[in-house]
Amino acid sequence: MIDGIHRIDAEVRLRPAAPADAASLAEALTRSRVYMRPWEPERPDSFYTERGQQERLGGMLADREAGRAMPWVLADEQDRAVGGFNLTGMVLGPSRSAILGYWIDVEYTGRGLATAAVQRVCEVARDGLGLHRIEAGTALDNVASQRVLAKCGFEEYGLAPRFLHINGDWRDHRLFQRILYDGSSLTA
């Protein structure tokens, strides 16, 4: 189910992102800004505002409508966003692939939520979107994210030198992939 709600644990669920998530995304990103700094691009202060998140969500939702992306939020019991999971760069045809990105609010780390949500995203990508492969990249020192990917069946397949401008410098990244479907025919 592409647009369904997926229970991750007793308090948190994964659901499609919506325009109403802007305020809680801004709050969670602001709370987590220092924690995520080593792995995130430098962003203007406006990014961490409700208006900045409205603009960001508008682009993400337009990409979803065009079939290029699938954005989800991790939502708490009060339906406030406490994380984001995205498939971007979605390509169908013979490639049937996408790029995975994700983050968790600093107050929710260490609970296995990222692992459970990445696993669910992979299932939806395979069963709901008909994707064959998902790729992800992490900064070399983002060991926690590398562990999440490994637990979810991703394999490291390369190193991308100076891949992204993160925290003020061009940073090398480890590249990972997960093959979702090994069948010989395209069914979706």
mmCIF file of C-alpha atoms in Angstrom:
data_model
loop_
_atom_site.group_PDB
_atom_site.id
_atom_site.type_symbol
_atom_site.label_atom_id
_atom_site.label_comp_id
_atom_site.label_asym_id
_atom_site.label_seq_id
_atom_site.Cartn_x
_atom_site.Cartn_y
_atom_site.Cartn_z
ATOM 1 C CA MET A 1 0.000 0.000 0.000
ATOM 2 C CA ILE A 2 1.645 3.240 -1.164
ATOM 3 C CA ASP A 3 -0.407 5.811 0.696
ATOM 4 C CA GLY A 4 -1.273 3.818 3.797
ATOM 5 C CA ILE A 5 -0.292 4.322 7.395
ATOM 6 C CA HIS A 6 2.256 1.855 8.758
ATOM 7 C CA ARG A 7 2.668 1.266 12.488
ATOM 8 C CA ILE A 8 6.381 1.334 13.395
ATOM 9 C CA ASP A 9 5.985 0.865 17.149
ATOM 10 C CA ALA A 10 3.333 1.504 19.808
ATOM 11 C CA GLU A 11 3.771 5.285 19.571
ATOM 12 C CA VAL A 12 5.036 6.015 16.066
ATOM 13 C CA ARG A 13 3.775 5.402 12.562
ATOM 14 C CA LEU A 14 4.992 6.064 9.030
ATOM 15 C CA ARG A 15 2.554 7.884 6.751
ATOM 16 C CA PRO A 16 2.644 9.969 3.571
ATOM 17 C CA ALA A 17 3.802 13.554 4.075
ATOM 18 C CA ALA A 18 1.124 16.257 3.909
ATOM 19 C CA PRO A 19 1.137 20.081 3.780
ATOM 20 C CA ALA A 20 -0.098 20.171 7.398
ATOM 21 C CA ASP A 21 3.237 18.663 8.516
ATOM 22 C CA ALA A 22 5.184 21.887 7.960
ATOM 23 C CA ALA A 23 5.019 23.213 11.533
ATOM 24 C CA SER A 24 5.967 19.948 13.238
ATOM 25 C CA LEU A 25 8.725 19.282 10.686
ATOM 26 C CA ALA A 26 10.169 22.719 11.428
ATOM 27 C CA GLU A 27 10.068 21.993 15.170
ATOM 28 C CA ALA A 28 11.700 18.553 14.837
ATOM 29 C CA LEU A 29 14.379 19.816 12.446
ATOM 30 C CA THR A 30 15.147 22.760 14.731
ATOM 31 C CA ARG A 31 15.400 20.451 17.744
ATOM 32 C CA SER A 32 17.713 18.123 15.782
ATOM 33 C CA ARG A 33 19.765 20.762 13.961
ATOM 34 C CA VAL A 34 22.942 20.472 16.040
ATOM 35 C CA TYR A 35 22.680 16.672 16.242
ATOM 36 C CA MET A 36 22.366 16.305 12.439
ATOM 37 C CA ARG A 37 24.950 18.972 11.533
ATOM 38 C CA PRO A 38 27.777 16.466 10.814
ATOM 39 C CA TRP A 39 25.690 14.765 8.100
ATOM 40 C CA GLU A 40 23.493 17.520 6.680
ATOM 41 C CA PRO A 41 24.126 20.319 4.186
ATOM 42 C CA GLU A 42 24.365 23.812 5.603
ATOM 43 C CA ARG A 43 20.920 25.330 5.425
ATOM 44 C CA PRO A 44 19.670 28.888 5.884
ATOM 45 C CA ASP A 45 17.781 29.682 9.073
ATOM 46 C CA SER A 46 14.600 29.988 6.976
ATOM 47 C CA PHE A 47 14.748 26.220 6.290
ATOM 48 C CA TYR A 48 13.935 25.612 9.973
ATOM 49 C CA THR A 49 10.744 27.684 9.908
ATOM 50 C CA GLU A 50 7.196 26.626 9.173
ATOM 51 C CA ARG A 51 7.297 28.713 5.976
ATOM 52 C CA GLY A 52 10.560 27.056 4.908
ATOM 53 C CA GLN A 53 9.057 23.625 5.454
ATOM 54 C CA GLN A 54 5.877 24.609 3.589
ATOM 55 C CA GLU A 55 8.037 25.457 0.582
ATOM 56 C CA ARG A 56 10.060 22.250 0.898
ATOM 57 C CA LEU A 57 6.916 20.126 1.266
ATOM 58 C CA GLY A 58 5.354 21.842 -1.739
ATOM 59 C CA GLY A 59 8.250 20.700 -3.915
ATOM 60 C CA MET A 60 8.258 17.192 -2.460
ATOM 61 C CA LEU A 61 4.506 16.775 -2.937
ATOM 62 C CA ALA A 62 4.714 18.070 -6.516
ATOM 63 C CA ASP A 63 7.417 15.458 -7.173
ATOM 64 C CA ARG A 64 5.143 12.806 -5.648
ATOM 65 C CA GLU A 65 2.293 13.818 -7.965
ATOM 66 C CA ALA A 66 4.687 13.617 -10.927
ATOM 67 C CA GLY A 67 5.821 10.116 -9.909
ATOM 68 C CA ARG A 68 9.389 11.213 -9.135
ATOM 69 C CA ALA A 69 9.326 10.862 -5.345
ATOM 70 C CA MET A 70 7.524 9.423 -2.348
ATOM 71 C CA PRO A 71 7.865 11.422 0.877
ATOM 72 C CA TRP A 72 6.759 10.057 4.248
ATOM 73 C CA VAL A 73 6.881 11.387 7.783
ATOM 74 C CA LEU A 74 7.365 9.473 10.965
ATOM 75 C CA ALA A 75 4.514 10.729 13.175
ATOM 76 C CA ASP A 76 4.066 10.470 16.935
ATOM 77 C CA GLU A 77 0.854 9.784 18.864
ATOM 78 C CA GLN A 78 -0.252 13.404 18.397
ATOM 79 C CA ASP A 79 0.411 13.099 14.617
ATOM 80 C CA ARG A 80 3.418 15.436 14.810
ATOM 81 C CA ALA A 81 6.253 14.725 12.390
ATOM 82 C CA VAL A 82 9.351 13.383 14.172
ATOM 83 C CA GLY A 83 11.283 12.195 11.144
ATOM 84 C CA GLY A 84 11.302 12.091 7.386
ATOM 85 C CA PHE A 85 11.804 9.269 4.885
ATOM 86 C CA ASN A 86 11.966 9.932 1.166
ATOM 87 C CA LEU A 87 12.386 8.056 -2.048
ATOM 88 C CA THR A 88 13.596 10.528 -4.650
ATOM 89 C CA GLY A 89 14.868 10.315 -8.198
ATOM 90 C CA MET A 90 12.381 7.548 -8.897
ATOM 91 C CA VAL A 91 12.885 6.020 -12.323
ATOM 92 C CA LEU A 92 10.701 3.349 -13.855
ATOM 93 C CA GLY A 93 11.338 1.514 -17.111
ATOM 94 C CA PRO A 94 14.223 -0.934 -17.053
ATOM 95 C CA SER A 95 15.938 0.747 -14.064
ATOM 96 C CA ARG A 96 13.004 0.826 -11.588
ATOM 97 C CA SER A 97 15.067 2.526 -8.905
ATOM 98 C CA ALA A 98 15.064 5.336 -6.357
ATOM 99 C CA ILE A 99 17.326 7.058 -3.836
ATOM 100 C CA LEU A 100 16.529 6.757 -0.138
ATOM 101 C CA GLY A 101 17.034 9.564 2.334
ATOM 102 C CA TYR A 102 15.916 9.729 5.950
ATOM 103 C CA TRP A 103 16.350 11.427 9.314
ATOM 104 C CA ILE A 104 14.969 10.981 12.834
ATOM 105 C CA ASP A 105 14.259 13.651 15.437
ATOM 106 C CA VAL A 106 17.064 13.634 18.028
ATOM 107 C CA GLU A 107 14.504 12.853 20.748
ATOM 108 C CA TYR A 108 13.552 9.612 18.954
ATOM 109 C CA THR A 109 16.967 8.178 18.066
ATOM 110 C CA GLY A 110 18.248 4.894 19.487
ATOM 111 C CA ARG A 111 14.833 3.183 19.501
ATOM 112 C CA GLY A 112 15.121 1.202 16.267
ATOM 113 C CA LEU A 113 12.630 3.473 14.508
ATOM 114 C CA ALA A 114 14.889 4.242 11.544
ATOM 115 C CA THR A 115 15.517 0.554 10.929
ATOM 116 C CA ALA A 116 11.822 -0.333 11.120
ATOM 117 C CA ALA A 117 10.818 2.592 8.900
ATOM 118 C CA VAL A 118 13.513 1.910 6.275
ATOM 119 C CA GLN A 119 12.379 -1.702 6.165
ATOM 120 C CA ARG A 120 8.774 -0.595 5.630
ATOM 121 C CA VAL A 121 9.800 1.895 2.914
ATOM 122 C CA CYS A 122 11.619 -0.918 1.106
ATOM 123 C CA GLU A 123 8.532 -3.131 1.280
ATOM 124 C CA VAL A 124 6.311 -0.373 -0.113
ATOM 125 C CA ALA A 125 8.890 0.404 -2.818
ATOM 126 C CA ARG A 126 8.878 -3.233 -3.910
ATOM 127 C CA ASP A 127 5.223 -4.178 -3.434
ATOM 128 C CA GLY A 128 3.486 -0.842 -4.015
ATOM 129 C CA LEU A 129 5.765 1.015 -6.406
ATOM 130 C CA GLY A 130 7.252 -1.947 -8.268
ATOM 131 C CA LEU A 131 10.836 -0.784 -7.748
ATOM 132 C CA HIS A 132 13.775 -3.123 -8.245
ATOM 133 C CA ARG A 133 16.569 -1.232 -6.467
ATOM 134 C CA ILE A 134 17.049 1.441 -3.819
ATOM 135 C CA GLU A 135 20.308 3.222 -3.228
ATOM 136 C CA ALA A 136 21.469 5.321 -0.289
ATOM 137 C CA GLY A 137 24.622 7.150 0.695
ATOM 138 C CA THR A 138 26.111 8.073 4.047
ATOM 139 C CA ALA A 139 29.007 10.217 5.142
ATOM 140 C CA LEU A 140 31.971 8.016 6.027
ATOM 141 C CA ASP A 141 31.574 8.698 9.745
ATOM 142 C CA ASN A 142 27.785 8.212 9.900
ATOM 143 C CA VAL A 143 28.110 4.770 11.444
ATOM 144 C CA ALA A 144 24.588 4.750 12.902
ATOM 145 C CA SER A 145 23.028 5.227 9.465
ATOM 146 C CA GLN A 146 25.328 2.596 7.979
ATOM 147 C CA ARG A 147 24.108 0.143 10.648
ATOM 148 C CA VAL A 148 20.477 0.922 9.778
ATOM 149 C CA LEU A 149 21.132 0.219 6.103
ATOM 150 C CA ALA A 150 23.010 -3.013 6.850
ATOM 151 C CA LYS A 151 20.192 -4.269 9.106
ATOM 152 C CA CYS A 152 17.751 -3.574 6.269
ATOM 153 C CA GLY A 153 19.655 -5.627 3.704
ATOM 154 C CA PHE A 154 21.599 -2.867 1.961
ATOM 155 C CA GLU A 155 25.077 -3.742 0.699
ATOM 156 C CA GLU A 156 27.921 -1.295 0.319
ATOM 157 C CA TYR A 157 28.956 -1.057 -3.315
ATOM 158 C CA GLY A 158 31.255 1.898 -3.576
ATOM 159 C CA LEU A 159 32.775 5.136 -2.401
ATOM 160 C CA ALA A 160 31.882 8.520 -3.860
ATOM 161 C CA PRO A 161 34.697 11.027 -3.306
ATOM 162 C CA ARG A 162 33.606 14.577 -2.475
ATOM 163 C CA PHE A 163 29.983 13.514 -3.047
ATOM 164 C CA LEU A 164 28.008 16.159 -1.122
ATOM 165 C CA HIS A 165 28.738 19.525 0.428
ATOM 166 C CA ILE A 166 28.061 18.771 4.103
ATOM 167 C CA ASN A 167 28.733 20.926 7.129
ATOM 168 C CA GLY A 168 30.947 23.306 5.156
ATOM 169 C CA ASP A 169 33.050 20.830 3.146
ATOM 170 C CA TRP A 170 32.831 18.333 0.293
ATOM 171 C CA ARG A 171 32.476 14.965 1.975
ATOM 172 C CA ASP A 172 33.160 11.444 0.747
ATOM 173 C CA HIS A 173 30.218 9.028 1.036
ATOM 174 C CA ARG A 174 29.778 5.294 1.232
ATOM 175 C CA LEU A 175 27.235 4.077 -1.323
ATOM 176 C CA PHE A 176 24.745 1.326 -0.528
ATOM 177 C CA GLN A 177 22.077 -0.496 -2.484
ATOM 178 C CA ARG A 178 19.343 -2.984 -1.848
ATOM 179 C CA ILE A 179 17.967 -5.131 -4.619
ATOM 180 C CA LEU A 180 14.254 -5.500 -3.903
ATOM 181 C CA TYR A 181 13.191 -7.837 -6.659
ATOM 182 C CA ASP A 182 15.300 -10.484 -8.314
ATOM 183 C CA GLY A 183 12.647 -11.777 -10.728
ATOM 184 C CA SER A 184 13.360 -11.715 -14.448
ATOM 185 C CA SER A 185 10.130 -10.015 -15.545
ATOM 186 C CA LEU A 186 8.767 -6.552 -14.903
ATOM 187 C CA THR A 187 5.362 -6.831 -13.288
ATOM 188 C CA ALA A 188 4.628 -3.240 -12.378
#
